[in-house]
Amino acid sequence: MESGGALFAGLQPNHLLAPSRNATSVFPPFFSDKRSSSFHSLRVQRQVNFASSIVKVGSHVRRDATLSDTYISETSELADIDWDNLGFGFQPTDYMYVMKSTKGGFFSKGELQRFGNIELNPSAGVLNYGQGLFEGLKAYRKQDGSILLFRPEENALRMQMGAERMCMHAPTVEQFIEGVKIAVLANKRWVPPTGKGSLYIRPLLMGSGAVLGLAPAPEYTFLIYVCPVGNYFKEGLAPINLVVETEVHRATPGGTGGVKTIGNYAAVLKAQTAAKAKGYTDVLYLDSIHKKYLEEVSSCNLFIVKGNTILTPAVKGTILPGITRKSIIDVACSQGFQVEERLVSVEELLDADEVFCTGTAVVVSPVGSVTYHGERVTYGNNGVGIVSQQLYTSLTRLQMGLTEDKMNWTMELK
Ligand SMILES: *Cc1c(COP(=O)(O)O)cnc(C)c1O
């Protein structure tokens, strides 16, 4: 295990505000105990770290995830960071939520642990055979201090679908949402002030049990960490430049493109890195059979606008069913657009009025240009189309609690 010193060093600015159970105050006596053998002191260190870094979340915790008063007060102040310059990078926070499955495949005894490195058996299914899934959602702080989650049950269901595909055990929808609530409330001081960004929530599911021959792991770990992120586009919407990839494919029929499994992402790094080196923002993938129908970008879905019609590739197993995608379709329909989910060809892309991508991180990201076989097509209004702008504003206002949530998509945490 990584030394607690290193772990908490990363949290230096915060630990001044942190509770007495902060292990930094516990470590020095053990480190200076010269009478112990190094083996013994290591063991003690580990036990102390374990004991001091876990906050039990027992079954008495109600579904609305109210934590004890002392606990809430520890986390009520805002973290001491530069909220005006939040980017999209990793920032350690205070706690992570961890829950393991038992033999029968049921998850139980979820608990908060101090954010830090985790221990894994080198033979863990996730490390050897890629049995891993991730999710991503955001929490926004409203002006009245309450915190809003956006459609967390959709992420829970998608993780279950992914788990089914990858032969993994998954938490129930209730367990998933409870874990998310607990992780967010425990790290409340990391939820950016209204208008400065959001708390990105990253649930992971991994085969943590040991396997040697290829087989599903016997045990799974569900872990949630959170990280404050800025609004993706600080100065309003900034258009991105995509290149259509004609050689590499992100997904194939019958494969795993439709689930958020970790291996799908390492597999696109090469094409993405090459595209970035040539000045493009990201890669647009085509279907692997005909090599002419649009699929999606490395981590977001694609939409094209033509007149009053909005087209997006239908979800048929090779495209990730984005929750932003689904929400944008509903918002666009409610605003009178005709939305079609079907095969969309490269020709239609090159002939579009507007193109945009959707995903939790960006919400809506307008596409300024697309390059296909060396030919660059740009889109009007400097790449920030009116429809993209309008849909971005509608959805983000709803997510931030600035407009009435008629869809019943947001979930409020107190
Ligand atoms: C996560 C993801 C998306 C977007 O999904 P959201 O639920 O909208 O965040 C789109 N494509 C891929 C490949 C993804 O991994």
PDB file of C-alpha atoms in Angstrom, residues 156-412:
ATOM      1  CA  ALA A 156     -26.969   2.777 -12.743  1.00  0.00           C
ATOM      2  CA  LEU A 157     -28.941   0.953 -15.433  1.00  0.00           C
ATOM      3  CA  ARG A 158     -26.181   1.418 -17.991  1.00  0.00           C
ATOM      4  CA  MET A 159     -23.652  -0.039 -15.564  1.00  0.00           C
ATOM      5  CA  GLN A 160     -25.927  -3.050 -15.127  1.00  0.00           C
ATOM      6  CA  MET A 161     -26.159  -3.522 -18.895  1.00  0.00           C
ATOM      7  CA  GLY A 162     -22.394  -3.294 -19.163  1.00  0.00           C
ATOM      8  CA  ALA A 163     -21.935  -5.739 -16.309  1.00  0.00           C
ATOM      9  CA  GLU A 164     -24.202  -8.216 -18.047  1.00  0.00           C
ATOM     10  CA  ARG A 165     -22.089  -7.964 -21.230  1.00  0.00           C
ATOM     11  CA  MET A 166     -18.805  -8.304 -19.343  1.00  0.00           C
ATOM     12  CA  CYS A 167     -19.991 -11.132 -17.034  1.00  0.00           C
ATOM     13  CA  MET A 168     -19.644  -9.013 -13.928  1.00  0.00           C
ATOM     14  CA  HIS A 169     -21.808  -8.594 -10.870  1.00  0.00           C
ATOM     15  CA  ALA A 170     -23.238  -5.099 -10.491  1.00  0.00           C
ATOM     16  CA  PRO A 171     -24.821  -3.101  -7.682  1.00  0.00           C
ATOM     17  CA  THR A 172     -28.587  -2.560  -7.786  1.00  0.00           C
ATOM     18  CA  VAL A 173     -29.897   0.781  -9.030  1.00  0.00           C
ATOM     19  CA  GLU A 174     -30.670   1.735  -5.412  1.00  0.00           C
ATOM     20  CA  GLN A 175     -27.171   0.795  -4.249  1.00  0.00           C
ATOM     21  CA  PHE A 176     -25.611   2.740  -7.111  1.00  0.00           C
ATOM     22  CA  ILE A 177     -27.606   5.879  -6.357  1.00  0.00           C
ATOM     23  CA  GLU A 178     -27.026   5.592  -2.619  1.00  0.00           C
ATOM     24  CA  GLY A 179     -23.274   5.289  -3.222  1.00  0.00           C
ATOM     25  CA  VAL A 180     -23.310   8.336  -5.482  1.00  0.00           C
ATOM     26  CA  LYS A 181     -25.216  10.384  -2.905  1.00  0.00           C
ATOM     27  CA  ILE A 182     -22.882   9.374  -0.100  1.00  0.00           C
ATOM     28  CA  ALA A 183     -19.775  10.099  -2.168  1.00  0.00           C
ATOM     29  CA  VAL A 184     -21.090  13.530  -3.165  1.00  0.00           C
ATOM     30  CA  LEU A 185     -22.214  14.532   0.338  1.00  0.00           C
ATOM     31  CA  ALA A 186     -18.933  13.376   1.880  1.00  0.00           C
ATOM     32  CA  ASN A 187     -17.076  15.573  -0.614  1.00  0.00           C
ATOM     33  CA  LYS A 188     -19.601  18.401  -0.497  1.00  0.00           C
ATOM     34  CA  ARG A 189     -16.938  21.067  -0.081  1.00  0.00           C
ATOM     35  CA  TRP A 190     -15.587  20.064  -3.509  1.00  0.00           C
ATOM     36  CA  VAL A 191     -18.843  20.816  -5.346  1.00  0.00           C
ATOM     37  CA  PRO A 192     -17.986  24.071  -7.145  1.00  0.00           C
ATOM     38  CA  PRO A 193     -19.919  27.238  -6.272  1.00  0.00           C
ATOM     39  CA  THR A 194     -22.871  27.917  -8.575  1.00  0.00           C
ATOM     40  CA  GLY A 195     -21.714  28.845 -12.052  1.00  0.00           C
ATOM     41  CA  LYS A 196     -18.082  27.756 -11.557  1.00  0.00           C
ATOM     42  CA  GLY A 197     -18.454  24.173 -12.701  1.00  0.00           C
ATOM     43  CA  SER A 198     -19.617  20.867 -11.312  1.00  0.00           C
ATOM     44  CA  LEU A 199     -18.514  17.829  -9.369  1.00  0.00           C
ATOM     45  CA  TYR A 200     -17.687  15.059 -11.820  1.00  0.00           C
ATOM     46  CA  ILE A 201     -18.638  11.685 -10.354  1.00  0.00           C
ATOM     47  CA  ARG A 202     -16.765   8.631 -11.589  1.00  0.00           C
ATOM     48  CA  PRO A 203     -18.219   5.258 -10.547  1.00  0.00           C
ATOM     49  CA  LEU A 204     -16.047   2.242 -11.391  1.00  0.00           C
ATOM     50  CA  LEU A 205     -16.887  -1.440 -11.393  1.00  0.00           C
ATOM     51  CA  MET A 206     -14.015  -3.889 -11.571  1.00  0.00           C
ATOM     52  CA  GLY A 207     -13.301  -7.571 -11.316  1.00  0.00           C
ATOM     53  CA  SER A 208     -11.186  -7.409  -8.169  1.00  0.00           C
ATOM     54  CA  GLY A 209     -11.148 -11.121  -7.374  1.00  0.00           C
ATOM     55  CA  ALA A 210      -8.184 -13.252  -8.461  1.00  0.00           C
ATOM     56  CA  VAL A 211      -8.365 -15.408 -11.598  1.00  0.00           C
ATOM     57  CA  LEU A 212      -5.581 -17.105 -13.498  1.00  0.00           C
ATOM     58  CA  GLY A 213      -7.259 -18.871 -16.407  1.00  0.00           C
ATOM     59  CA  LEU A 214      -9.666 -16.759 -18.443  1.00  0.00           C
ATOM     60  CA  ALA A 215     -12.906 -16.624 -16.459  1.00  0.00           C
ATOM     61  CA  PRO A 216     -15.132 -14.080 -14.742  1.00  0.00           C
ATOM     62  CA  ALA A 217     -13.575 -12.830 -11.499  1.00  0.00           C
ATOM     63  CA  PRO A 218     -15.087 -14.252  -8.303  1.00  0.00           C
ATOM     64  CA  GLU A 219     -15.378 -10.823  -6.635  1.00  0.00           C
ATOM     65  CA  TYR A 220     -16.218  -7.285  -7.798  1.00  0.00           C
ATOM     66  CA  THR A 221     -15.490  -3.861  -6.389  1.00  0.00           C
ATOM     67  CA  PHE A 222     -17.711  -0.852  -6.948  1.00  0.00           C
ATOM     68  CA  LEU A 223     -15.835   2.369  -6.272  1.00  0.00           C
ATOM     69  CA  ILE A 224     -16.901   5.990  -6.660  1.00  0.00           C
ATOM     70  CA  TYR A 225     -14.540   8.934  -6.648  1.00  0.00           C
ATOM     71  CA  VAL A 226     -15.349  12.527  -7.442  1.00  0.00           C
ATOM     72  CA  CYS A 227     -13.452  15.459  -8.854  1.00  0.00           C
ATOM     73  CA  PRO A 228     -14.410  19.127  -9.289  1.00  0.00           C
ATOM     74  CA  VAL A 229     -14.348  20.253 -12.920  1.00  0.00           C
ATOM     75  CA  GLY A 230     -14.824  23.594 -14.612  1.00  0.00           C
ATOM     76  CA  ASN A 231     -17.403  24.363 -17.232  1.00  0.00           C
ATOM     77  CA  TYR A 232     -15.922  22.754 -20.291  1.00  0.00           C
ATOM     78  CA  PHE A 233     -16.240  25.903 -22.327  1.00  0.00           C
ATOM     79  CA  LYS A 234     -15.385  28.891 -20.165  1.00  0.00           C
ATOM     80  CA  GLU A 235     -15.989  31.533 -22.808  1.00  0.00           C
ATOM     81  CA  GLY A 236     -19.179  30.044 -24.172  1.00  0.00           C
ATOM     82  CA  LEU A 237     -19.205  27.224 -26.678  1.00  0.00           C
ATOM     83  CA  ALA A 238     -15.930  26.577 -28.496  1.00  0.00           C
ATOM     84  CA  PRO A 239     -16.171  24.554 -31.709  1.00  0.00           C
ATOM     85  CA  ILE A 240     -14.049  21.415 -32.123  1.00  0.00           C
ATOM     86  CA  ASN A 241     -12.383  20.051 -35.267  1.00  0.00           C
ATOM     87  CA  LEU A 242     -12.933  16.391 -36.078  1.00  0.00           C
ATOM     88  CA  VAL A 243     -11.218  14.060 -38.506  1.00  0.00           C
ATOM     89  CA  VAL A 244     -13.113  11.100 -39.930  1.00  0.00           C
ATOM     90  CA  GLU A 245     -11.130   7.916 -39.285  1.00  0.00           C
ATOM     91  CA  THR A 246     -11.270   5.523 -42.219  1.00  0.00           C
ATOM     92  CA  GLU A 247      -8.898   2.760 -41.025  1.00  0.00           C
ATOM     93  CA  VAL A 248      -9.314   2.257 -37.283  1.00  0.00           C
ATOM     94  CA  HIS A 249     -12.683   1.275 -35.823  1.00  0.00           C
ATOM     95  CA  ARG A 250     -13.860   1.876 -32.299  1.00  0.00           C
ATOM     96  CA  ALA A 251     -16.393  -0.934 -32.302  1.00  0.00           C
ATOM     97  CA  THR A 252     -17.640  -3.868 -34.346  1.00  0.00           C
ATOM     98  CA  PRO A 253     -21.052  -5.572 -34.422  1.00  0.00           C
ATOM     99  CA  GLY A 254     -21.143  -8.132 -31.641  1.00  0.00           C
ATOM    100  CA  GLY A 255     -18.335  -6.368 -29.795  1.00  0.00           C
ATOM    101  CA  THR A 256     -18.445  -4.163 -26.714  1.00  0.00           C
ATOM    102  CA  GLY A 257     -18.840  -0.699 -28.254  1.00  0.00           C
ATOM    103  CA  GLY A 258     -22.253  -0.297 -26.647  1.00  0.00           C
ATOM    104  CA  VAL A 259     -20.996  -0.546 -23.079  1.00  0.00           C
ATOM    105  CA  LYS A 260     -18.663   1.673 -21.098  1.00  0.00           C
ATOM    106  CA  THR A 261     -15.976  -0.923 -20.655  1.00  0.00           C
ATOM    107  CA  ILE A 262     -12.438   0.271 -20.027  1.00  0.00           C
ATOM    108  CA  GLY A 263     -10.783  -1.511 -22.953  1.00  0.00           C
ATOM    109  CA  ASN A 264     -12.798   0.507 -25.485  1.00  0.00           C
ATOM    110  CA  TYR A 265     -10.873   3.604 -24.491  1.00  0.00           C
ATOM    111  CA  ALA A 266      -7.307   2.369 -24.522  1.00  0.00           C
ATOM    112  CA  ALA A 267      -8.117   1.034 -27.986  1.00  0.00           C
ATOM    113  CA  VAL A 268      -8.825   4.484 -29.425  1.00  0.00           C
ATOM    114  CA  LEU A 269      -5.856   6.285 -27.910  1.00  0.00           C
ATOM    115  CA  LYS A 270      -3.642   5.602 -30.909  1.00  0.00           C
ATOM    116  CA  ALA A 271      -6.034   7.125 -33.451  1.00  0.00           C
ATOM    117  CA  GLN A 272      -6.836   9.981 -31.089  1.00  0.00           C
ATOM    118  CA  THR A 273      -3.171  10.753 -30.427  1.00  0.00           C
ATOM    119  CA  ALA A 274      -2.405  10.757 -34.139  1.00  0.00           C
ATOM    120  CA  ALA A 275      -5.362  13.068 -34.812  1.00  0.00           C
ATOM    121  CA  LYS A 276      -4.274  15.471 -32.090  1.00  0.00           C
ATOM    122  CA  ALA A 277      -0.740  15.546 -33.461  1.00  0.00           C
ATOM    123  CA  LYS A 278      -2.250  16.781 -36.733  1.00  0.00           C
ATOM    124  CA  GLY A 279      -4.182  19.516 -34.963  1.00  0.00           C
ATOM    125  CA  TYR A 280      -7.600  17.869 -34.744  1.00  0.00           C
ATOM    126  CA  THR A 281      -9.546  17.803 -31.508  1.00  0.00           C
ATOM    127  CA  ASP A 282     -10.762  14.222 -31.832  1.00  0.00           C
ATOM    128  CA  VAL A 283     -11.677  11.363 -34.145  1.00  0.00           C
ATOM    129  CA  LEU A 284     -15.040  10.540 -35.687  1.00  0.00           C
ATOM    130  CA  TYR A 285     -15.481   6.807 -36.233  1.00  0.00           C
ATOM    131  CA  LEU A 286     -17.311   5.057 -39.035  1.00  0.00           C
ATOM    132  CA  ASP A 287     -19.079   1.704 -38.993  1.00  0.00           C
ATOM    133  CA  SER A 288     -16.669  -1.168 -39.538  1.00  0.00           C
ATOM    134  CA  ILE A 289     -18.709  -2.993 -42.201  1.00  0.00           C
ATOM    135  CA  HIS A 290     -19.596  -0.385 -44.839  1.00  0.00           C
ATOM    136  CA  LYS A 291     -17.123   2.227 -43.626  1.00  0.00           C
ATOM    137  CA  LYS A 292     -19.581   4.960 -44.541  1.00  0.00           C
ATOM    138  CA  TYR A 293     -22.056   5.349 -41.688  1.00  0.00           C
ATOM    139  CA  LEU A 294     -21.278   7.612 -38.752  1.00  0.00           C
ATOM    140  CA  GLU A 295     -20.818   6.080 -35.345  1.00  0.00           C
ATOM    141  CA  GLU A 296     -19.480   8.489 -32.730  1.00  0.00           C
ATOM    142  CA  VAL A 297     -16.428  10.298 -31.366  1.00  0.00           C
ATOM    143  CA  SER A 298     -13.994   8.677 -28.852  1.00  0.00           C
ATOM    144  CA  SER A 299     -16.152   9.574 -25.871  1.00  0.00           C
ATOM    145  CA  CYS A 300     -19.183  11.441 -27.135  1.00  0.00           C
ATOM    146  CA  ASN A 301     -22.170  10.927 -29.402  1.00  0.00           C
ATOM    147  CA  LEU A 302     -22.756  12.725 -32.666  1.00  0.00           C
ATOM    148  CA  PHE A 303     -25.670  14.758 -34.038  1.00  0.00           C
ATOM    149  CA  ILE A 304     -26.149  16.562 -37.321  1.00  0.00           C
ATOM    150  CA  VAL A 305     -28.671  19.288 -38.059  1.00  0.00           C
ATOM    151  CA  LYS A 306     -30.283  19.821 -41.449  1.00  0.00           C
ATOM    152  CA  GLY A 307     -33.091  22.359 -41.521  1.00  0.00           C
ATOM    153  CA  ASN A 308     -35.587  21.443 -38.839  1.00  0.00           C
ATOM    154  CA  THR A 309     -34.350  17.858 -38.717  1.00  0.00           C
ATOM    155  CA  ILE A 310     -31.815  16.517 -36.255  1.00  0.00           C
ATOM    156  CA  LEU A 311     -30.161  13.205 -37.132  1.00  0.00           C
ATOM    157  CA  THR A 312     -28.159  10.920 -34.903  1.00  0.00           C
ATOM    158  CA  PRO A 313     -26.870   7.378 -35.502  1.00  0.00           C
ATOM    159  CA  ALA A 314     -29.220   4.770 -34.041  1.00  0.00           C
ATOM    160  CA  VAL A 315     -27.924   2.827 -31.048  1.00  0.00           C
ATOM    161  CA  LYS A 316     -27.449  -0.761 -32.207  1.00  0.00           C
ATOM    162  CA  GLY A 317     -24.626  -2.126 -30.083  1.00  0.00           C
ATOM    163  CA  THR A 318     -21.636  -0.338 -31.611  1.00  0.00           C
ATOM    164  CA  ILE A 319     -22.491   3.104 -30.235  1.00  0.00           C
ATOM    165  CA  LEU A 320     -22.496   4.042 -26.566  1.00  0.00           C
ATOM    166  CA  PRO A 321     -26.052   4.938 -25.512  1.00  0.00           C
ATOM    167  CA  GLY A 322     -25.266   8.344 -24.021  1.00  0.00           C
ATOM    168  CA  ILE A 323     -27.526   9.809 -21.386  1.00  0.00           C
ATOM    169  CA  THR A 324     -26.852  13.288 -22.763  1.00  0.00           C
ATOM    170  CA  ARG A 325     -27.748  11.928 -26.216  1.00  0.00           C
ATOM    171  CA  LYS A 326     -31.032  10.579 -24.927  1.00  0.00           C
ATOM    172  CA  SER A 327     -31.782  13.817 -23.073  1.00  0.00           C
ATOM    173  CA  ILE A 328     -30.936  16.008 -26.075  1.00  0.00           C
ATOM    174  CA  ILE A 329     -33.269  13.926 -28.257  1.00  0.00           C
ATOM    175  CA  ASP A 330     -36.131  14.560 -25.814  1.00  0.00           C
ATOM    176  CA  VAL A 331     -35.321  18.262 -25.426  1.00  0.00           C
ATOM    177  CA  ALA A 332     -35.079  18.712 -29.214  1.00  0.00           C
ATOM    178  CA  CYS A 333     -38.402  16.931 -29.756  1.00  0.00           C
ATOM    179  CA  SER A 334     -40.064  19.107 -27.120  1.00  0.00           C
ATOM    180  CA  GLN A 335     -38.793  22.175 -28.975  1.00  0.00           C
ATOM    181  CA  GLY A 336     -40.399  21.089 -32.226  1.00  0.00           C
ATOM    182  CA  PHE A 337     -37.427  19.587 -34.033  1.00  0.00           C
ATOM    183  CA  GLN A 338     -37.891  16.393 -35.966  1.00  0.00           C
ATOM    184  CA  VAL A 339     -35.380  13.924 -34.549  1.00  0.00           C
ATOM    185  CA  GLU A 340     -34.413  10.793 -36.471  1.00  0.00           C
ATOM    186  CA  GLU A 341     -32.323   7.950 -35.056  1.00  0.00           C
ATOM    187  CA  ARG A 342     -31.112   5.940 -38.029  1.00  0.00           C
ATOM    188  CA  LEU A 343     -28.113   5.201 -40.238  1.00  0.00           C
ATOM    189  CA  VAL A 344     -26.440   8.528 -41.067  1.00  0.00           C
ATOM    190  CA  SER A 345     -23.905   8.555 -43.907  1.00  0.00           C
ATOM    191  CA  VAL A 346     -20.705  10.582 -44.243  1.00  0.00           C
ATOM    192  CA  GLU A 347     -22.343  12.406 -47.185  1.00  0.00           C
ATOM    193  CA  GLU A 348     -25.098  13.670 -44.902  1.00  0.00           C
ATOM    194  CA  LEU A 349     -22.447  14.827 -42.436  1.00  0.00           C
ATOM    195  CA  LEU A 350     -20.587  16.805 -45.097  1.00  0.00           C
ATOM    196  CA  ASP A 351     -23.869  18.352 -46.252  1.00  0.00           C
ATOM    197  CA  ALA A 352     -25.150  19.295 -42.759  1.00  0.00           C
ATOM    198  CA  ASP A 353     -26.025  22.788 -41.511  1.00  0.00           C
ATOM    199  CA  GLU A 354     -24.626  22.079 -38.062  1.00  0.00           C
ATOM    200  CA  VAL A 355     -22.837  19.239 -36.319  1.00  0.00           C
ATOM    201  CA  PHE A 356     -22.465  18.741 -32.568  1.00  0.00           C
ATOM    202  CA  CYS A 357     -21.352  16.121 -30.057  1.00  0.00           C
ATOM    203  CA  THR A 358     -22.908  15.246 -26.720  1.00  0.00           C
ATOM    204  CA  GLY A 359     -21.540  13.759 -23.521  1.00  0.00           C
ATOM    205  CA  THR A 360     -21.597  14.370 -19.791  1.00  0.00           C
ATOM    206  CA  ALA A 361     -18.306  16.265 -19.746  1.00  0.00           C
ATOM    207  CA  VAL A 362     -19.062  18.675 -22.606  1.00  0.00           C
ATOM    208  CA  VAL A 363     -22.878  18.485 -22.537  1.00  0.00           C
ATOM    209  CA  VAL A 364     -23.080  19.833 -26.126  1.00  0.00           C
ATOM    210  CA  SER A 365     -19.950  20.481 -28.130  1.00  0.00           C
ATOM    211  CA  PRO A 366     -20.345  22.231 -31.489  1.00  0.00           C
ATOM    212  CA  VAL A 367     -18.240  20.924 -34.365  1.00  0.00           C
ATOM    213  CA  GLY A 368     -16.528  23.672 -36.364  1.00  0.00           C
ATOM    214  CA  SER A 369     -15.046  21.446 -39.051  1.00  0.00           C
ATOM    215  CA  VAL A 370     -14.878  17.875 -40.243  1.00  0.00           C
ATOM    216  CA  THR A 371     -12.046  16.503 -42.381  1.00  0.00           C
ATOM    217  CA  TYR A 372     -12.734  13.441 -44.530  1.00  0.00           C
ATOM    218  CA  HIS A 373     -10.034  11.987 -46.802  1.00  0.00           C
ATOM    219  CA  GLY A 374      -8.114  15.254 -46.523  1.00  0.00           C
ATOM    220  CA  GLU A 375     -11.089  17.424 -47.439  1.00  0.00           C
ATOM    221  CA  ARG A 376     -12.152  19.931 -44.800  1.00  0.00           C
ATOM    222  CA  VAL A 377     -15.763  21.039 -44.442  1.00  0.00           C
ATOM    223  CA  THR A 378     -16.593  23.910 -42.109  1.00  0.00           C
ATOM    224  CA  TYR A 379     -19.956  24.722 -40.590  1.00  0.00           C
ATOM    225  CA  GLY A 380     -21.667  28.098 -40.438  1.00  0.00           C
ATOM    226  CA  ASN A 381     -21.796  30.728 -37.722  1.00  0.00           C
ATOM    227  CA  ASN A 382     -18.093  30.136 -36.939  1.00  0.00           C
ATOM    228  CA  GLY A 383     -18.906  26.568 -36.086  1.00  0.00           C
ATOM    229  CA  VAL A 384     -21.287  27.394 -33.249  1.00  0.00           C
ATOM    230  CA  GLY A 385     -24.640  26.619 -34.792  1.00  0.00           C
ATOM    231  CA  ILE A 386     -27.826  28.174 -33.488  1.00  0.00           C
ATOM    232  CA  VAL A 387     -29.431  24.817 -32.786  1.00  0.00           C
ATOM    233  CA  SER A 388     -26.363  23.511 -30.898  1.00  0.00           C
ATOM    234  CA  GLN A 389     -26.307  26.699 -28.824  1.00  0.00           C
ATOM    235  CA  GLN A 390     -30.026  26.521 -28.080  1.00  0.00           C
ATOM    236  CA  LEU A 391     -29.913  22.859 -27.017  1.00  0.00           C
ATOM    237  CA  TYR A 392     -26.813  23.427 -24.880  1.00  0.00           C
ATOM    238  CA  THR A 393     -28.500  26.287 -23.051  1.00  0.00           C
ATOM    239  CA  SER A 394     -31.745  24.376 -22.509  1.00  0.00           C
ATOM    240  CA  LEU A 395     -30.072  21.270 -21.140  1.00  0.00           C
ATOM    241  CA  THR A 396     -27.479  22.974 -18.917  1.00  0.00           C
ATOM    242  CA  ARG A 397     -30.115  25.284 -17.409  1.00  0.00           C
ATOM    243  CA  LEU A 398     -32.180  22.237 -16.565  1.00  0.00           C
ATOM    244  CA  GLN A 399     -29.164  20.405 -15.080  1.00  0.00           C
ATOM    245  CA  MET A 400     -28.236  23.427 -12.963  1.00  0.00           C
ATOM    246  CA  GLY A 401     -31.773  23.866 -11.676  1.00  0.00           C
ATOM    247  CA  LEU A 402     -32.269  27.206 -13.431  1.00  0.00           C
ATOM    248  CA  THR A 403     -35.413  26.098 -15.239  1.00  0.00           C
ATOM    249  CA  GLU A 404     -38.317  24.042 -14.006  1.00  0.00           C
ATOM    250  CA  ASP A 405     -37.592  20.337 -14.354  1.00  0.00           C
ATOM    251  CA  LYS A 406     -40.757  19.163 -16.096  1.00  0.00           C
ATOM    252  CA  MET A 407     -39.016  15.959 -17.174  1.00  0.00           C
ATOM    253  CA  ASN A 408     -38.261  14.976 -13.575  1.00  0.00           C
ATOM    254  CA  TRP A 409     -34.610  14.379 -14.504  1.00  0.00           C
ATOM    255  CA  THR A 410     -32.852  16.003 -11.591  1.00  0.00           C
ATOM    256  CA  MET A 411     -32.462  14.567  -8.099  1.00  0.00           C
ATOM    257  CA  GLU A 412     -31.877  16.968  -5.255  1.00  0.00           C
TER     258      GLU A 412
END
